[in-house]
Amino acid sequence: MGQAIAGRILAAGFELAVHNRTPERAVELVAAGARGASAIADACSGCDVIATMLADDAALEEVALSADGLLDTMAPGAIHLAMGTHGVAAIADLAAAHAAAGQTLVAAPVLGRPDAAAAGQLAIVAGGPRAAVRVCEPLFAVIGRRVFDAGERPEAAAAVKLANGFVLACAIEAMSEAFSLARRFGVAPEVLHGVLTGGLFAAPAYETYGRIIVDERFDEAGFTTRLGLKDVGLMLDAGREAAVPLPSANVVRDRLLGAIAHGDGERDWSVIAREQARAAGLE
Amino acid sequence: MGQAIAGRILAAGFELAVHNRTPERAVELVAAGARGASAIADACSGCDVIATMLADDAALEEVALSADGLLDTMAPGAIHLAMGTHGVAAIADLAAAHAAAGQTLVAAPVLGRPDAAAAGQLAIVAGGPRAAVRVCEPLFAVIGRRVFDAGERPEAAAAVKLANGFVLACAIEAMSEAFSLARRFGVAPEVLHGVLTGGLFAAPAYETYGRIIVDERFDEAGFTTRLGLKDVGLMLDAGREAAVPLPSANVVRDRLLGAIAHGDGERDWSVIAREQARAAGLE
Amino acid sequence: MGQAIAGRILAAGFELAVHNRTPERAVELVAAGARGASAIADACSGCDVIATMLADDAALEEVALSADGLLDTMAPGAIHLAMGTHGVAAIADLAAAHAAAGQTLVAAPVLGRPDAAAAGQLAIVAGGPRAAVRVCEPLFAVIGRRVFDAGERPEAAAAVKLANGFVLACAIEAMSEAFSLARRFGVAPEVLHGVLTGGLFAAPAYETYGRIIVDERFDEAGFTTRLGLKDVGLMLDAGREAAVPLPSANVVRDRLLGAIAHGDGERDWSVIAREQARAAGLE
Amino acid sequence: MGQAIAGRILAAGFELAVHNRTPERAVELVAAGARGASAIADACSGCDVIATMLADDAALEEVALSADGLLDTMAPGAIHLAMGTHGVAAIADLAAAHAAAGQTLVAAPVLGRPDAAAAGQLAIVAGGPRAAVRVCEPLFAVIGRRVFDAGERPEAAAAVKLANGFVLACAIEAMSEAFSLARRFGVAPEVLHGVLTGGLFAAPAYETYGRIIVDERFDEAGFTTRLGLKDVGLMLDAGREAAVPLPSANVVRDRLLGAIAHGDGERDWSVIAREQARAAGLE
């Protein structure tokens, strides 16, 4: 995802330095004209905006807060544009740390897959101080088809991104419950899938994930059970921070945990359907 | 809904007798050429297929099982085409009763609103013995755009219809939880609604109900909280019959109950969002 | 249970007529001096108080409402003392029916097992019009060690009885979850059982049921999973009537359903523990 | 709690050094003969067993892992006896860190209140390498009435302690749901409390907490909602580590969150009952 975004930025004529903990991953971008940066400090040097696309909060904290990390090496006034999916506490804490260092954090998690990124078709949820968000807008214009404004707080953008994934998880869970009931009455999941996607649920969430469930193609993980549990966990953490009970998130969490307990942790997270079937004595 | 369907059947040239417990409701159809039947027995007389569109299981049982009801007055070999939303036990029991009387029950609940019915654009989920379903197909052709085959058991069609409504309820609940979290982080529901429907959830379930929630138009009830509770209750009953835990249905049921406890029983069932907001201290 | 209670009443010198749908079951009581009644009408004849101890609402409704049942044959002013575990709606409806017939319903479900009944050690929860409850008090005195006053409404007594069983179900579920977690960390259920019952939970609910779970003696059913599901279902129905969400009842219901789905319907309902272990991949 | 335990140890004739981040809190013990240690290093010097009683994982990690903390200053072969309530991950990680330093961690969380500690009546759950646990046994003998053996893994002792608190939380939640239902049927909580504690639930969990709920004495917090949320959170974290779904913990968590959302975060955690009543429209 990071490479696809960087490729768009470079192709649009921006001056770009790239740093990857696995240097080979930057080779292609350097060949295309990016400046290769062997260290974070090098990547930050002379840059107005430093974008990160990291796998989790731990990676973000390491890159930002460790010695010679972003906080230490970004210039005063520079903007850290965090594009990964992160927890609200991690983003809020980091925003405070950057602010204390005279820098600014803008959170701009993206929705869409790497191929959408390469095509400049991502949706972007941006949160942060207005002036800093405005500085980032030319970048958003080349990587996304649409920008959603989450307001002045970077953690709000994180919350919106988590909420989107959570709504998807709930849709998968709901379909899974519905499929297991239908099976008990002798109805093929295929038929119910047709009913759903032929009507109120004619949308990718149900078409794509419903199809995986109907075909039981859980082994080709687009997004694993463990990653799903991580993100639902971040959603629940956000609920705790904000004192918002999220009973549907509890349901999903328990199915994901059960899937892991039954050995499906590295399968596609729509394996929730199999776990629900297990709970109904169908496996 | 019943009138819209009857209108389609009549307009297509079928011979039609109509009976309504509130006789004025049949006036228009009679004016258009239907035979008015003052009693159920009269409506059944000489008919191959007797269609019902009733509000709940109690009404269905009364019409079918009371003295001079369908069972007593349908000819041997006749088909009862039950098009309402009913519980699986009610349908299974009625199917057995009809079979014992030499009659056949076909369950064919419909998806769509009255205007879709009037336009012949309903989706129909049909369950029942093959030969009987085949007899009904010419009727399905004039009232629906698509027929889904739930197999030989009428109660399977009931289960599919309930499952569709249940998946909708879960989507409303998931959105409600997401909106309440977003609000706590200062994000307007409008923005999150745009994120959802601009991406994975570009479907009527999220567009229509999300819009109601964003605008808080709960007073114009398309489908009330109490009716929602009834249908989710039928889904949970189906789960009990089939030994299928439905944890998401529990979540929805509790929100609907809470909404009723707080006086929102006659509002649109998407008032779930307000109940979720209450649980989060937002009202 | 009914026989044990009847035995106490007879031994205390009350004039007693007995009727059982299975006549042999009344033989012993008749031998001890009770008048054998071959029909309900016969049992009601000349009696001030007619006590029932029936397995479920369906049996209660049949005995009370069918032709020549209690309503038809009880004298005006007579009291129906319903001692079984019943749903609140069944009791409320029956109370209204009796009242319309000039009779009175007192609900007095009991807590304790048949041996406690035989020893006059039951706890009784009594609900109904004050005057009628007072008439029953001499009976309560010989069968119970304590009477709890649920007030003027018979269905309130039903609710209290259901609530007591529900709190037990929750204790079983909580222990089951705790045991499954402890097992994953290598702690024997025996040890955790000792911790619980050696401290805050030194009570029969935890001692008796915890012991069954520790020893996995689910085959000797004191109370089956199916009966547990029935009673939790009545509790949830009571919650629906009263618009009270009962999230813990949902959790228990799902475990009971899962147990039935896995073939444990006729085992002791503490087999919830095995179902919880299954959900955690421990079976 | 720490002072009460230390007092027992000192009174039994053990040589004791005490360190408290708030020095005044150690004054009494020093007056009674303990050696006052101004720094952690000083407290560890020459000691075979270093006991900690800390409020949470963050405090434990700071005391153990910061520069000049336990890891840096305990002698090789020394034992860290962690007596607070901690998460399983924190304990497991710390055990590994101590082991790497040639030291040993024994987790021995306690059950009971400070007055039980002062009377030597605590229950102790001990987990850790056998030899190290044996070294601690003379200490256990003076502070507790009973020791439960959680096995070789310190985190197992943490899990048992969390499980005990979790079972209590579930009992509070179950009572709360039952009370709210009873209230809707006009039954005073007092009556239901009598039924419960007069029968299957004659134990402190129901007597003490049920009494608080009946009297609505939530303002005198023995254990606050926020602390309850912390501990239930640790239980859920333990479930995640072990892949054990804990649906009852979810229910409790949501009530605690709701209580916080409604301003009851610093009240006694049995204020769950008020939150449940709110959900039922009773407040």
Short mmCIF file of N, CA and C in Angstrom, two decimals, chain D residues 192-252:
data_model
loop_
_atom_site.label_atom_id
_atom_site.label_comp_id
_atom_site.label_asym_id
_atom_site.label_seq_id
_atom_site.Cartn_x
_atom_site.Cartn_y
_atom_site.Cartn_z
N LEU D 192 -36.57 -9.84 46.38
CA LEU D 192 -35.78 -10.73 45.53
C LEU D 192 -34.44 -11.04 46.19
N HIS D 193 -33.86 -10.02 46.85
CA HIS D 193 -32.60 -10.25 47.55
C HIS D 193 -32.77 -11.32 48.62
N GLY D 194 -33.89 -11.27 49.31
CA GLY D 194 -34.16 -12.29 50.33
C GLY D 194 -34.29 -13.68 49.71
N VAL D 195 -34.98 -13.76 48.60
CA VAL D 195 -35.14 -15.05 47.92
C VAL D 195 -33.77 -15.62 47.54
N LEU D 196 -32.95 -14.77 46.93
CA LEU D 196 -31.64 -15.24 46.46
C LEU D 196 -30.75 -15.68 47.61
N THR D 197 -30.56 -14.78 48.56
CA THR D 197 -29.60 -15.06 49.63
C THR D 197 -30.17 -16.03 50.67
N GLY D 198 -31.47 -16.24 50.62
CA GLY D 198 -32.06 -17.25 51.50
C GLY D 198 -31.98 -18.64 50.90
N GLY D 199 -31.43 -18.75 49.69
CA GLY D 199 -31.40 -20.05 49.04
C GLY D 199 -30.06 -20.37 48.43
N LEU D 200 -30.04 -20.46 47.12
CA LEU D 200 -28.85 -20.91 46.41
C LEU D 200 -27.68 -19.94 46.50
N PHE D 201 -27.97 -18.71 46.90
CA PHE D 201 -26.94 -17.67 46.81
C PHE D 201 -26.61 -17.07 48.17
N ALA D 202 -26.55 -17.93 49.17
CA ALA D 202 -26.25 -17.48 50.53
C ALA D 202 -24.74 -17.32 50.69
N ALA D 203 -24.20 -16.35 50.00
CA ALA D 203 -22.76 -16.14 50.00
C ALA D 203 -22.46 -14.65 49.94
N PRO D 204 -21.26 -14.27 50.40
CA PRO D 204 -20.92 -12.84 50.47
C PRO D 204 -21.13 -12.09 49.16
N ALA D 205 -20.85 -12.71 48.03
CA ALA D 205 -20.98 -11.99 46.76
C ALA D 205 -22.38 -11.41 46.61
N TYR D 206 -23.37 -12.21 46.96
CA TYR D 206 -24.76 -11.77 46.81
C TYR D 206 -25.24 -10.99 48.03
N GLU D 207 -24.77 -11.41 49.20
CA GLU D 207 -25.22 -10.71 50.40
C GLU D 207 -24.70 -9.28 50.42
N THR D 208 -23.39 -9.14 50.26
CA THR D 208 -22.78 -7.82 50.36
C THR D 208 -23.19 -6.92 49.21
N TYR D 209 -22.99 -7.41 48.00
CA TYR D 209 -23.28 -6.55 46.84
C TYR D 209 -24.77 -6.38 46.60
N GLY D 210 -25.52 -7.44 46.86
CA GLY D 210 -26.97 -7.31 46.75
C GLY D 210 -27.49 -6.26 47.72
N ARG D 211 -26.93 -6.24 48.90
CA ARG D 211 -27.35 -5.26 49.91
C ARG D 211 -27.05 -3.83 49.44
N ILE D 212 -25.85 -3.62 48.90
CA ILE D 212 -25.51 -2.29 48.38
C ILE D 212 -26.52 -1.86 47.32
N ILE D 213 -26.87 -2.80 46.45
CA ILE D 213 -27.80 -2.48 45.35
C ILE D 213 -29.19 -2.18 45.91
N VAL D 214 -29.65 -3.01 46.84
CA VAL D 214 -30.96 -2.79 47.44
C VAL D 214 -31.02 -1.42 48.10
N ASP D 215 -29.95 -1.07 48.79
CA ASP D 215 -29.93 0.21 49.50
C ASP D 215 -29.44 1.37 48.63
N GLU D 216 -29.03 1.07 47.42
CA GLU D 216 -28.49 2.08 46.50
C GLU D 216 -27.38 2.90 47.13
N ARG D 217 -26.51 2.23 47.84
CA ARG D 217 -25.39 2.92 48.50
C ARG D 217 -24.15 2.92 47.60
N PHE D 218 -24.32 3.44 46.39
CA PHE D 218 -23.23 3.38 45.42
C PHE D 218 -22.16 4.44 45.67
N ASP D 219 -22.49 5.44 46.49
CA ASP D 219 -21.53 6.53 46.66
C ASP D 219 -20.34 6.14 47.54
N GLU D 220 -20.55 5.16 48.44
CA GLU D 220 -19.43 4.70 49.26
C GLU D 220 -18.71 3.60 48.50
N ALA D 221 -17.80 4.00 47.64
CA ALA D 221 -17.18 3.01 46.75
C ALA D 221 -16.16 2.15 47.47
N GLY D 222 -16.45 0.84 47.57
CA GLY D 222 -15.44 -0.10 48.04
C GLY D 222 -14.48 -0.41 46.91
N PHE D 223 -15.02 -0.40 45.72
CA PHE D 223 -14.23 -0.70 44.51
C PHE D 223 -14.96 0.03 43.39
N THR D 224 -14.26 0.93 42.74
CA THR D 224 -14.97 1.82 41.81
C THR D 224 -15.25 1.16 40.45
N THR D 225 -16.19 1.77 39.76
CA THR D 225 -16.52 1.36 38.40
C THR D 225 -15.28 1.35 37.52
N ARG D 226 -14.46 2.38 37.62
CA ARG D 226 -13.25 2.44 36.79
C ARG D 226 -12.29 1.29 37.10
N LEU D 227 -12.14 0.98 38.38
CA LEU D 227 -11.27 -0.15 38.73
C LEU D 227 -11.89 -1.46 38.23
N GLY D 228 -13.21 -1.55 38.34
CA GLY D 228 -13.88 -2.74 37.83
C GLY D 228 -13.64 -2.90 36.34
N LEU D 229 -13.72 -1.78 35.62
CA LEU D 229 -13.48 -1.83 34.18
C LEU D 229 -12.04 -2.26 33.88
N LYS D 230 -11.13 -1.77 34.69
CA LYS D 230 -9.72 -2.16 34.51
C LYS D 230 -9.58 -3.68 34.67
N ASP D 231 -10.15 -4.23 35.73
CA ASP D 231 -9.98 -5.65 35.98
C ASP D 231 -10.72 -6.52 34.97
N VAL D 232 -11.93 -6.10 34.59
CA VAL D 232 -12.63 -6.86 33.56
C VAL D 232 -11.87 -6.76 32.24
N GLY D 233 -11.26 -5.61 32.02
CA GLY D 233 -10.42 -5.47 30.83
C GLY D 233 -9.24 -6.44 30.86
N LEU D 234 -8.62 -6.59 32.04
CA LEU D 234 -7.51 -7.55 32.16
C LEU D 234 -8.01 -8.98 31.93
N MET D 235 -9.22 -9.26 32.40
CA MET D 235 -9.79 -10.59 32.17
C MET D 235 -9.99 -10.82 30.67
N LEU D 236 -10.55 -9.83 30.00
CA LEU D 236 -10.75 -9.95 28.56
C LEU D 236 -9.41 -10.06 27.82
N ASP D 237 -8.41 -9.34 28.30
CA ASP D 237 -7.08 -9.47 27.70
C ASP D 237 -6.55 -10.89 27.88
N ALA D 238 -6.78 -11.44 29.07
CA ALA D 238 -6.35 -12.83 29.32
C ALA D 238 -7.08 -13.77 28.36
N GLY D 239 -8.36 -13.51 28.15
CA GLY D 239 -9.12 -14.31 27.19
C GLY D 239 -8.55 -14.19 25.79
N ARG D 240 -8.12 -12.99 25.43
CA ARG D 240 -7.54 -12.81 24.09
C ARG D 240 -6.23 -13.57 23.99
N GLU D 241 -5.39 -13.46 25.00
CA GLU D 241 -4.11 -14.19 24.98
C GLU D 241 -4.34 -15.69 24.81
N ALA D 242 -5.39 -16.18 25.46
CA ALA D 242 -5.62 -17.62 25.50
C ALA D 242 -6.66 -18.07 24.48
N ALA D 243 -7.16 -17.13 23.66
CA ALA D 243 -8.19 -17.45 22.67
C ALA D 243 -9.43 -18.06 23.34
N VAL D 244 -9.91 -17.41 24.38
CA VAL D 244 -11.11 -17.86 25.09
C VAL D 244 -12.17 -16.75 25.03
N PRO D 245 -13.24 -16.97 24.28
CA PRO D 245 -14.33 -15.99 24.30
C PRO D 245 -14.96 -15.95 25.68
N LEU D 246 -15.25 -14.76 26.16
CA LEU D 246 -15.84 -14.57 27.49
C LEU D 246 -17.07 -13.68 27.37
N PRO D 247 -18.15 -14.22 26.84
CA PRO D 247 -19.30 -13.36 26.55
C PRO D 247 -19.87 -12.64 27.77
N SER D 248 -19.80 -13.26 28.94
CA SER D 248 -20.31 -12.58 30.13
C SER D 248 -19.44 -11.38 30.50
N ALA D 249 -18.16 -11.49 30.23
CA ALA D 249 -17.27 -10.35 30.50
C ALA D 249 -17.62 -9.19 29.58
N ASN D 250 -18.02 -9.50 28.36
CA ASN D 250 -18.46 -8.43 27.45
C ASN D 250 -19.66 -7.68 28.02
N VAL D 251 -20.60 -8.44 28.55
CA VAL D 251 -21.81 -7.84 29.09
C VAL D 251 -21.46 -6.89 30.24
N VAL D 252 -20.62 -7.37 31.13
CA VAL D 252 -20.22 -6.56 32.28
C VAL D 252 -19.46 -5.32 31.82
#
